[in-house]
Tab-separated table of C-alpha atoms (C1' of nucleotides) in Angstrom:
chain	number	residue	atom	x	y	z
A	1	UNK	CA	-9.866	8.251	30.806
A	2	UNK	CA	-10.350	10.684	28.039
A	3	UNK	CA	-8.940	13.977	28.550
A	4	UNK	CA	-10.841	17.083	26.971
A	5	UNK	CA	-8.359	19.561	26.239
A	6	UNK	CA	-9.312	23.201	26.786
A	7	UNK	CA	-9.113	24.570	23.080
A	8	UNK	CA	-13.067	24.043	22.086
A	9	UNK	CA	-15.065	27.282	23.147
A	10	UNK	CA	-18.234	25.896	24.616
A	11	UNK	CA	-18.382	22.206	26.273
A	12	UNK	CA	-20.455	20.671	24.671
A	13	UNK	CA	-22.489	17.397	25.318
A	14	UNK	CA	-20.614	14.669	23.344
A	15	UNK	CA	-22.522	11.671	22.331
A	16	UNK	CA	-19.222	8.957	22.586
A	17	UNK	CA	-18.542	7.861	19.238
A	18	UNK	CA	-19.169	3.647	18.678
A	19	UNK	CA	-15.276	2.661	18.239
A	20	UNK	CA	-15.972	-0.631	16.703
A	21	UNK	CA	-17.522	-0.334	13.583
A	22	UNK	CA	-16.769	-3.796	12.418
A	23	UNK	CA	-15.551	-6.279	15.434
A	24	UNK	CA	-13.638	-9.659	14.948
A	25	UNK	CA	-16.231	-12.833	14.089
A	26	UNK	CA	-15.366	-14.343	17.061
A	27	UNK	CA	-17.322	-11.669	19.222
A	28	UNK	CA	-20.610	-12.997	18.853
A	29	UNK	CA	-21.186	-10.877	15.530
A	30	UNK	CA	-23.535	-12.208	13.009
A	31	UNK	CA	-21.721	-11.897	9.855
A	32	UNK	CA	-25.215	-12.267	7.607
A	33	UNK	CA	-26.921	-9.209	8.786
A	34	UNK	CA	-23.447	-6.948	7.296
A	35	UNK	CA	-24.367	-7.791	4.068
A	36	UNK	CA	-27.622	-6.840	4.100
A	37	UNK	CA	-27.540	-3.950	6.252
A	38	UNK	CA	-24.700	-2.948	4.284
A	39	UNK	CA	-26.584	-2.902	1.096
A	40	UNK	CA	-29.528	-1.392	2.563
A	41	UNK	CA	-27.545	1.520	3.853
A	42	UNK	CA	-26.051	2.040	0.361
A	43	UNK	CA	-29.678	2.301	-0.859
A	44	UNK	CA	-30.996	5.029	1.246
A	45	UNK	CA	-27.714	6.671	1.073
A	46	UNK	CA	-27.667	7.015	-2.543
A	47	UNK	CA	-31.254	8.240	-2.517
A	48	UNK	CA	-30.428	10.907	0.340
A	49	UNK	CA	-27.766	11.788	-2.200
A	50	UNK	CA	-29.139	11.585	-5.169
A	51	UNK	CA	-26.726	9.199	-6.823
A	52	UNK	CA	-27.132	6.123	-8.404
A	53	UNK	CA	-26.767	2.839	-7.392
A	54	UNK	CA	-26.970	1.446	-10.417
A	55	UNK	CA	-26.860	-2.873	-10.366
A	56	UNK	CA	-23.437	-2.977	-11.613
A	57	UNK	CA	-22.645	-1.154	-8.721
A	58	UNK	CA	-24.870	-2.883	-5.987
A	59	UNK	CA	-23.898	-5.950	-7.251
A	60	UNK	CA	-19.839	-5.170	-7.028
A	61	UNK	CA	-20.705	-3.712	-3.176
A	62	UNK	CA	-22.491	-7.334	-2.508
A	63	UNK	CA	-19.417	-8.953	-3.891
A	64	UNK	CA	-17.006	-7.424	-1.699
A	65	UNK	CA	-19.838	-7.884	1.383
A	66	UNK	CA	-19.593	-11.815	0.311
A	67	UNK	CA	-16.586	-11.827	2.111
A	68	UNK	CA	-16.262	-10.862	5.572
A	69	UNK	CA	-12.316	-10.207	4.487
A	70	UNK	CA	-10.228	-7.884	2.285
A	71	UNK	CA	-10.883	-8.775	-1.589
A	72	UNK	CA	-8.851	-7.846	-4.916
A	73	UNK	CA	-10.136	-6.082	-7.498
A	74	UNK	CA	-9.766	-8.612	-10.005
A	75	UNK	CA	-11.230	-11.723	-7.684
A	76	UNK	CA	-14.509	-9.308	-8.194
A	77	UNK	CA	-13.795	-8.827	-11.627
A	78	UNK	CA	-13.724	-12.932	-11.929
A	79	UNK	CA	-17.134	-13.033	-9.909
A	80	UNK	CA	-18.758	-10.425	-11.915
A	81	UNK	CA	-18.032	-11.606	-14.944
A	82	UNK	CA	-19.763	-15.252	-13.992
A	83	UNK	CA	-23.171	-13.271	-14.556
A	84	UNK	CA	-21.887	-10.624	-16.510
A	85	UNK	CA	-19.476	-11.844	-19.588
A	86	UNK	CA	-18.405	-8.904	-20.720
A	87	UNK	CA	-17.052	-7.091	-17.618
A	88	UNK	CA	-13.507	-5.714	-18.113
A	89	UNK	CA	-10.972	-4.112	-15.359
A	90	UNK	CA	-12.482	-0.678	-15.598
A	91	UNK	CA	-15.779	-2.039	-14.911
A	92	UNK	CA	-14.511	-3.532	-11.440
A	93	UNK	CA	-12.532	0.109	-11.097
A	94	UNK	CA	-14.902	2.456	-11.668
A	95	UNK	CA	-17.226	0.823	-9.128
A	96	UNK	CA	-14.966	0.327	-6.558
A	97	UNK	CA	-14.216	4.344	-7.164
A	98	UNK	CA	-17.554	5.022	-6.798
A	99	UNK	CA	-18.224	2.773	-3.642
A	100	UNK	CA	-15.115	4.389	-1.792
A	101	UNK	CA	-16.253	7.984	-2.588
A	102	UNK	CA	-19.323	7.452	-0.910
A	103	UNK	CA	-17.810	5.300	2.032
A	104	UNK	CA	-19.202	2.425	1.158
A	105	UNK	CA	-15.946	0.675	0.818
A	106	UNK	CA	-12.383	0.727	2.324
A	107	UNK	CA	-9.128	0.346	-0.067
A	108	UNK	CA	-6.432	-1.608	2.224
A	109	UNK	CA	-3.254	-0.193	1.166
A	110	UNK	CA	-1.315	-2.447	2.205
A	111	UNK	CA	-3.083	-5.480	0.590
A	112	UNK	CA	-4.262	-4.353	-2.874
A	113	UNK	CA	-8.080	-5.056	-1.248
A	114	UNK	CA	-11.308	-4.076	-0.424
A	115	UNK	CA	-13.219	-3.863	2.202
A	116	UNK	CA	-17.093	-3.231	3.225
A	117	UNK	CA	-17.255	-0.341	5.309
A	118	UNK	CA	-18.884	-0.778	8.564
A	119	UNK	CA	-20.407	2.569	9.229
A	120	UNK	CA	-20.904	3.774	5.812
A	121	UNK	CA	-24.367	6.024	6.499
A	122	UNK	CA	-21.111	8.807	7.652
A	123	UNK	CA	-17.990	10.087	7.379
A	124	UNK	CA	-15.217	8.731	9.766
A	125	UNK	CA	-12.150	7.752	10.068
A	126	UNK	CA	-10.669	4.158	10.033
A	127	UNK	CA	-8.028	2.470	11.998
A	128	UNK	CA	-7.855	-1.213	10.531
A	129	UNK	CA	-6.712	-4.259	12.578
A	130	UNK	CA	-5.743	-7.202	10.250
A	131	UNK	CA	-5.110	-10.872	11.506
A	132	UNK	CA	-2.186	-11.955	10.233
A	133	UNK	CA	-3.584	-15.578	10.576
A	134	UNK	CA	-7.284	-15.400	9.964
A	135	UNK	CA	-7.376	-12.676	7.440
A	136	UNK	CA	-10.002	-10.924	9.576
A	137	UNK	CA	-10.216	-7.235	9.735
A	138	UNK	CA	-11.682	-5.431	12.116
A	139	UNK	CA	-12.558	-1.635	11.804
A	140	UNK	CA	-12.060	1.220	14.461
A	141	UNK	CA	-13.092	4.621	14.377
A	142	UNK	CA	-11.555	5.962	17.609
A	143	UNK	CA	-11.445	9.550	18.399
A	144	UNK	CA	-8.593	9.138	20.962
A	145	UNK	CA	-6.459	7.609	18.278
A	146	UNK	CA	-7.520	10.632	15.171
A	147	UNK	CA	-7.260	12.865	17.916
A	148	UNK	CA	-3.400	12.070	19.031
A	149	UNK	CA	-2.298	11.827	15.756
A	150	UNK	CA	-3.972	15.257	15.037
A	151	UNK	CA	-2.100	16.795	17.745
A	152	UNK	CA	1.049	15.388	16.962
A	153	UNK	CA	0.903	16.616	13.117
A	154	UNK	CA	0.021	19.390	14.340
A	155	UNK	CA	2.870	20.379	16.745
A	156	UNK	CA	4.800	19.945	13.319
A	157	UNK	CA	2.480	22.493	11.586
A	158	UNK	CA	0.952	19.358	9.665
A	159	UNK	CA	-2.554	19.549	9.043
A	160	UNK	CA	-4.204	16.289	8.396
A	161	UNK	CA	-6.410	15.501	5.158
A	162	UNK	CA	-6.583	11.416	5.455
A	163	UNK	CA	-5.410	8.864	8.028
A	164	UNK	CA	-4.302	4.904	6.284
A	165	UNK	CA	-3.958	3.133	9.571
A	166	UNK	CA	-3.355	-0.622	9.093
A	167	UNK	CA	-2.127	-2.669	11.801
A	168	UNK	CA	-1.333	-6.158	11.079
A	169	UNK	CA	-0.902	-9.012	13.962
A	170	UNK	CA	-2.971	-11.804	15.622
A	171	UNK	CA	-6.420	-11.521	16.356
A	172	UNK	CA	-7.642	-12.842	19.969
A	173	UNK	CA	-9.488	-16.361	18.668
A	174	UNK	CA	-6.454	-16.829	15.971
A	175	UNK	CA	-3.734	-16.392	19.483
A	176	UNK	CA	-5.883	-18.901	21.328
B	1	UNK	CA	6.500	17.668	28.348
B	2	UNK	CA	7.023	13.581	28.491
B	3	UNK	CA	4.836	12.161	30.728
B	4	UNK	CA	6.407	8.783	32.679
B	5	UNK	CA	3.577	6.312	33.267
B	6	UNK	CA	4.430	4.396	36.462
B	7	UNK	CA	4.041	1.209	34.150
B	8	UNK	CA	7.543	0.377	34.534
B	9	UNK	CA	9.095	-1.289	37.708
B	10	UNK	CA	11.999	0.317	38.248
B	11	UNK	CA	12.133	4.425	37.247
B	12	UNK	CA	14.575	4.129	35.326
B	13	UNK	CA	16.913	6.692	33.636
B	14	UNK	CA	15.766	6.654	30.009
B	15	UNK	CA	17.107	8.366	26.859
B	16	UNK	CA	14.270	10.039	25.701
B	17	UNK	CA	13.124	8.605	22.255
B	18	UNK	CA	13.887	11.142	19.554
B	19	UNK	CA	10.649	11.317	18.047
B	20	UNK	CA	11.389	12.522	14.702
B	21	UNK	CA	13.366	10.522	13.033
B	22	UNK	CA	13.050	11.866	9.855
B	23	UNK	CA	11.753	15.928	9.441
B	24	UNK	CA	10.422	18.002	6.756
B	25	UNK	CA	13.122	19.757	4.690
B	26	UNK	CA	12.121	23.200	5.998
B	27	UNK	CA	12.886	22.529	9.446
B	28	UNK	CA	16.874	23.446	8.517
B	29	UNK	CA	17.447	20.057	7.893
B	30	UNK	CA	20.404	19.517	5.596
B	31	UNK	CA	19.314	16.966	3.175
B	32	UNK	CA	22.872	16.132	1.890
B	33	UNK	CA	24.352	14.716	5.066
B	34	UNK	CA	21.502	11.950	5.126
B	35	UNK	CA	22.245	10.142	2.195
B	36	UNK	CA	25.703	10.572	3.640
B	37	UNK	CA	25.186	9.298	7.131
B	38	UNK	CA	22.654	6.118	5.970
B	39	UNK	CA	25.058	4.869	3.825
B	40	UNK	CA	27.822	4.497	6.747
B	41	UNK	CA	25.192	3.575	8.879
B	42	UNK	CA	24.459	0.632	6.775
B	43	UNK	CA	27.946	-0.088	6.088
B	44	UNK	CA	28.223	-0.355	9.505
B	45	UNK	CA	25.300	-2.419	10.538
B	46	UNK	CA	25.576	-4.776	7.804
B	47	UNK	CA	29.486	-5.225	9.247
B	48	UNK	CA	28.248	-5.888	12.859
B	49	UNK	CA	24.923	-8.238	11.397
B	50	UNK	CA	27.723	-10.274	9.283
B	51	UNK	CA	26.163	-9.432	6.278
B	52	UNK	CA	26.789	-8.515	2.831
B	53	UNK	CA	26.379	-4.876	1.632
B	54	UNK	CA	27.503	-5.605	-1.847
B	55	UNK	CA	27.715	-2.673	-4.565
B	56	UNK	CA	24.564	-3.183	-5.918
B	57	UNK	CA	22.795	-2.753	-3.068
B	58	UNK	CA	24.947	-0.161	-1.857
B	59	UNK	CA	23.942	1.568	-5.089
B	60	UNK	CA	20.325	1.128	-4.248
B	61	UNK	CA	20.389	2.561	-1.118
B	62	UNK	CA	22.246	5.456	-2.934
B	63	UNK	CA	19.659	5.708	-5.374
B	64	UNK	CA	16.410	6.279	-2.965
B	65	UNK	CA	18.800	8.067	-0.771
B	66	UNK	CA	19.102	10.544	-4.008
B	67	UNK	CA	16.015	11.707	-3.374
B	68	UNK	CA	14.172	13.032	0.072
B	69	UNK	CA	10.841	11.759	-0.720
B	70	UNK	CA	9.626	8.312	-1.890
B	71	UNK	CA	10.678	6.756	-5.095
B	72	UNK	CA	9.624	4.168	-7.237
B	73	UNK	CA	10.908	0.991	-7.855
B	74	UNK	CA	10.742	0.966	-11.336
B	75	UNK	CA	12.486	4.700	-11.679
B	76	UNK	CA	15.397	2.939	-8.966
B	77	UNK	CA	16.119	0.923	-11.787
B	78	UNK	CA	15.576	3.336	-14.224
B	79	UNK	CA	18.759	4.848	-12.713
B	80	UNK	CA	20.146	1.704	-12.354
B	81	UNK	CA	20.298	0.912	-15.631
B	82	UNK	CA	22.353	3.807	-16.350
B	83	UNK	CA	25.247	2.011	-14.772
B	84	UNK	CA	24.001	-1.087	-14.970
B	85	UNK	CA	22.796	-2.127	-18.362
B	86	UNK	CA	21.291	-5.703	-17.124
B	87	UNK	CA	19.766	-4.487	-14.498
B	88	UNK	CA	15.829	-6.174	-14.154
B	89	UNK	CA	13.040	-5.638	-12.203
B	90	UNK	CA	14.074	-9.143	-9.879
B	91	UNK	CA	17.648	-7.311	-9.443
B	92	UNK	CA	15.623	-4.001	-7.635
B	93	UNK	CA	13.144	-5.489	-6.078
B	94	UNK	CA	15.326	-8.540	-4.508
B	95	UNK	CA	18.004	-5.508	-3.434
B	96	UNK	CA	14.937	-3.052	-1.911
B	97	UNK	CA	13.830	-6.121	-0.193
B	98	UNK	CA	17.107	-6.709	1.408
B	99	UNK	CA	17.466	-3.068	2.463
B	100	UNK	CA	13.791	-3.440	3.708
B	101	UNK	CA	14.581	-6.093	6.314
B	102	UNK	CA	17.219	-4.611	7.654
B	103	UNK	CA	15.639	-1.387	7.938
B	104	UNK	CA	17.380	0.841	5.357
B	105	UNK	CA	14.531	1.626	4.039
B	106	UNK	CA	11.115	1.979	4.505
B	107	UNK	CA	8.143	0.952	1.995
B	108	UNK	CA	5.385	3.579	1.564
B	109	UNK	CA	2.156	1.668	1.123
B	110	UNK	CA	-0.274	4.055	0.028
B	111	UNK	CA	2.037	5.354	-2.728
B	112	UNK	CA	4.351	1.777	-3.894
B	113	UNK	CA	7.183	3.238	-3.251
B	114	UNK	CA	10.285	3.308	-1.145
B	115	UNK	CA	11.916	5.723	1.563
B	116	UNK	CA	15.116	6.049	3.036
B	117	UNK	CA	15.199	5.336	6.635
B	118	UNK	CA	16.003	8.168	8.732
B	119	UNK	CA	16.885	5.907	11.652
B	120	UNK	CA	18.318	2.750	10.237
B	121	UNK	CA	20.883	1.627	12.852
B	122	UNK	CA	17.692	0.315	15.408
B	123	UNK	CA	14.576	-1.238	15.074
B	124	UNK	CA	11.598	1.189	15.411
B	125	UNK	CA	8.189	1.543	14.659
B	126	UNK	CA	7.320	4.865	12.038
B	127	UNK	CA	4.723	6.870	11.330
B	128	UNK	CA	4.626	9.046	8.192
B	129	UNK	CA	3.261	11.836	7.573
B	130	UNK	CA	3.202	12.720	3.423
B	131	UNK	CA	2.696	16.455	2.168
B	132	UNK	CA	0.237	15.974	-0.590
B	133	UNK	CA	1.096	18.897	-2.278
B	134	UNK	CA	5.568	18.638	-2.203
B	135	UNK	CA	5.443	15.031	-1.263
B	136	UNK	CA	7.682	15.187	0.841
B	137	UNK	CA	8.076	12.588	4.072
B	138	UNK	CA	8.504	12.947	7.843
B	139	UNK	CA	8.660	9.928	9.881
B	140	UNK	CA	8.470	9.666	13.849
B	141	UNK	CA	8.949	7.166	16.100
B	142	UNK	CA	6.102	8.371	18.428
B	143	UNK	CA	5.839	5.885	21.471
B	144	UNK	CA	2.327	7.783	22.558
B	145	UNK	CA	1.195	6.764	19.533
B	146	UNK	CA	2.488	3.203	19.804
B	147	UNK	CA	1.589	3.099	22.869
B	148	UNK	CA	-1.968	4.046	21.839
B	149	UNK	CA	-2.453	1.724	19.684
B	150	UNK	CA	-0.885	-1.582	21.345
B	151	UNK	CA	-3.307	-0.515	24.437
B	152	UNK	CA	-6.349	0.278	22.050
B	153	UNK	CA	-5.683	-3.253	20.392
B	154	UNK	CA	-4.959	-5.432	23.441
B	155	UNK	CA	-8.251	-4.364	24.761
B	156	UNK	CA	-9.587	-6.249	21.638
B	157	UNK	CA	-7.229	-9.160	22.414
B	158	UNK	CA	-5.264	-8.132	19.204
B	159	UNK	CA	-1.472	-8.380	19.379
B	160	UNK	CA	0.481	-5.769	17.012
B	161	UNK	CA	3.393	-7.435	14.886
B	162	UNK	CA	3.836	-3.992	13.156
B	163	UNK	CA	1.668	-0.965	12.242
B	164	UNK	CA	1.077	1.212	8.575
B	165	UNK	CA	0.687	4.564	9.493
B	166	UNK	CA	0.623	7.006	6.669
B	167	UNK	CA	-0.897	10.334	7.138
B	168	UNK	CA	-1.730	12.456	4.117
B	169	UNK	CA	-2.313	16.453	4.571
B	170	UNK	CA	0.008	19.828	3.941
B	171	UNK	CA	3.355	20.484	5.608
B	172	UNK	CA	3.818	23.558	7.100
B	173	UNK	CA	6.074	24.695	4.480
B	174	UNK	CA	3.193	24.115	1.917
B	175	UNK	CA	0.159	25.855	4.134
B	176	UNK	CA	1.995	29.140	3.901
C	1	DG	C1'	-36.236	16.525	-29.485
C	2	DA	C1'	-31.536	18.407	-29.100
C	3	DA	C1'	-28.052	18.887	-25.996
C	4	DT	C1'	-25.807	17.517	-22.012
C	5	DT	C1'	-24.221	14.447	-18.808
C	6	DG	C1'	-23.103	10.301	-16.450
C	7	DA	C1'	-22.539	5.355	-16.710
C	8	DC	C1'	-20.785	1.692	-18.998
C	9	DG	C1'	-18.397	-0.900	-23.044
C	10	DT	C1'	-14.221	-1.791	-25.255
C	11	DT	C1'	-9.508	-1.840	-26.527
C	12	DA	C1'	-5.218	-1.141	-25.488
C	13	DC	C1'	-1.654	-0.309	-22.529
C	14	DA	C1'	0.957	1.181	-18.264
C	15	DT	C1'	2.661	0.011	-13.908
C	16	DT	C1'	3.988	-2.985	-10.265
C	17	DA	C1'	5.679	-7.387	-8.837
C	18	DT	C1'	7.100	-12.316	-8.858
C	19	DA	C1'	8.184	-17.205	-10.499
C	20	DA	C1'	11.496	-20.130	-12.070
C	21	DC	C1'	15.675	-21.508	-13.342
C	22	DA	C1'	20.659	-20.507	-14.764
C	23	DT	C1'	24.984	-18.660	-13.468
C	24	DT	C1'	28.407	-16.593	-10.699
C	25	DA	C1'	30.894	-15.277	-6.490
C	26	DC	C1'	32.090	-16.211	-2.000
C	27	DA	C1'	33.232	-18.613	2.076
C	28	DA	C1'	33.809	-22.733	4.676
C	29	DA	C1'	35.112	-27.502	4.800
C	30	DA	C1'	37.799	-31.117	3.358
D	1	DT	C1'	43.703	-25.925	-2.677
D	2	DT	C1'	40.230	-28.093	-4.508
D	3	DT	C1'	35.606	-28.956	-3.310
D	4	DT	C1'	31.366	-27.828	-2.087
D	5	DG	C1'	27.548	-25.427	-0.292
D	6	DT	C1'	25.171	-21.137	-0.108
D	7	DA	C1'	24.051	-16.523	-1.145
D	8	DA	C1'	23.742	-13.224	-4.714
D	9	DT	C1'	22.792	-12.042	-9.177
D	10	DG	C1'	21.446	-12.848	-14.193
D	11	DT	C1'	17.835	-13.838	-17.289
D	12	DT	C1'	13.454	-14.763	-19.255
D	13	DA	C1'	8.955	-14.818	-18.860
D	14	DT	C1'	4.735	-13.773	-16.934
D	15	DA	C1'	1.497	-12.508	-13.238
D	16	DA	C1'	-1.023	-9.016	-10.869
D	17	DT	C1'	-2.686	-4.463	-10.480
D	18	DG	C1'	-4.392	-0.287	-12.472
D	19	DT	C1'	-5.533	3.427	-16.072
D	20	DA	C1'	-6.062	6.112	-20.607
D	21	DA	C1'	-8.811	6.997	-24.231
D	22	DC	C1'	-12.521	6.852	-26.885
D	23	DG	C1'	-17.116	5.044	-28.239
D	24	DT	C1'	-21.998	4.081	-27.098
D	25	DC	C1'	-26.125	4.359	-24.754
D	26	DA	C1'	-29.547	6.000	-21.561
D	27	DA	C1'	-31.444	9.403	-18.523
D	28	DT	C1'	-32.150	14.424	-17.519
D	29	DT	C1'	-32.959	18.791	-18.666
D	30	DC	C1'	-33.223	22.632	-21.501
DNA sequence: GAATTGACGTTACATTATAACATTACAAAA
DNA sequence: TTTTGTAATGTTATAATGTAACGTCAATTC
């Protein structure tokens, strides 16, 4: 179904990217293990980096991983300051900052919220799918998608930095 | 170049979709005979709908049409208040909302803020793509990439009420 | 151990958006 | 033509979201 268009030099052997990186609940998908694969991915990340996940910022990425849904800023701010009084705004910011930067977590534009990523060991691109009903999110990373809307920015000489691709509708369990 | 899937049961004769509905300024695109045309355009759709165009949102239209790139909603009524001396946050927001719904405009989700519609006399979907470094806007109407998406989403049972698409990158104007 | 840097604390404030209720303008019904 | 219902706007207040600026502390390195 995929067409390879003739502009790459050598053909290459293409491992086919996973497109789901984070599916519906519905599909069999044990929302538990996210969490804590999540959290161990941000470990060995930040030690392949050499950054530092500090326990202000683990424990704002397990916040947003309590929830298998967008969540504000300030709902984490409200959690985090149950064990840790004297949390302020910037606190919750700064953390979030620091989780997106490294991929660790998705801002939804459209909903003031964030997200835990669900390939956050690399770099990717997102297209979102949010349940109107549910609240459920799933995550895409699909190369046929980046790849049409590369090709149509560029026919208009518009090169691409950053894709925010958020579809909102009704999820298959929420339509049943 | 526009390919006809044989999804269709009868072939029939069809307008091809002008794709962008909105271009970047360089493309010798006359900026002053948008603000121009939207504002008859909504006159006239808000005449055929029954409904009521009344100054003040006729002057908010004016207002983001002022400008060829997104605007805020507090500098709307900024201007607003130059005229308009009781003008309140309620008064823009209620009046963008209107203009919103019936398609007018068009809100810009990764940047709060609020765009002319370059197409405002029929119901479309958009995709924008946003210069980072003039900030300037071009929206299309791309059925591939509709299409795209309501096929990459149905195979996930998902059903699209209405897609976010903001692309961020350099215009060709601004890559020179 | 001094200097540098990054993380976090703290205060204050900026920006974005809405709730709630009062008033006015308009159009349809009586 | 009054009445009356509804949509639009006025008005006040506040909620929700996000950042600037500066101080402190702890780790790293020079």
């Amino acid at each position: 179904m995929q067409v390879i268009l003739g502009i790459h030099p050598e053909p290459t052997i293409t491992m086919p990217k996973k497109r789901v990186l984070m599916p519906f609940k519905d599909s069999g998908h044990e929302h538990q293990h996210c969490q804590h694969d999540a959290m161990q991915t941000a470990e060995r990340v930040c030690a392949e980096r050499g950054l530092r996940l500090t326990p202000l910022r683990r424990q704002v990425l397990q916040l947003v991983w309590d929830s298998h849904e967008p969540v504000k800023a300030y709902d984490v701010l409200a959690r985090l300051q149950e064990t840790h009084a004297n949390a302020a705004p910037p606190t919750v910011y700064r953390a979030l900052e620091f989780l997106q930067e490294q991929g660790f977590v998705h801002r939804i534009q459209s909903m003031n919220a964030y997200l835990g990523c669900g390939a956050a060991s690399e770099s990717h691109d997102s297209q979102f799918l949010i349940c109107r009903d549910c609240g459920e999110v799933a995550e895409l990373d699909d190369a046929e998608i980046s790849d049409l809307l590369s090709r149509k920015a560029r026919t208009l000489g518009f090169h691409i930095d950053n894709e925010t691709i958020e579809i909102r509708g009704r999820c298959a369990s929420c339509r049943h």
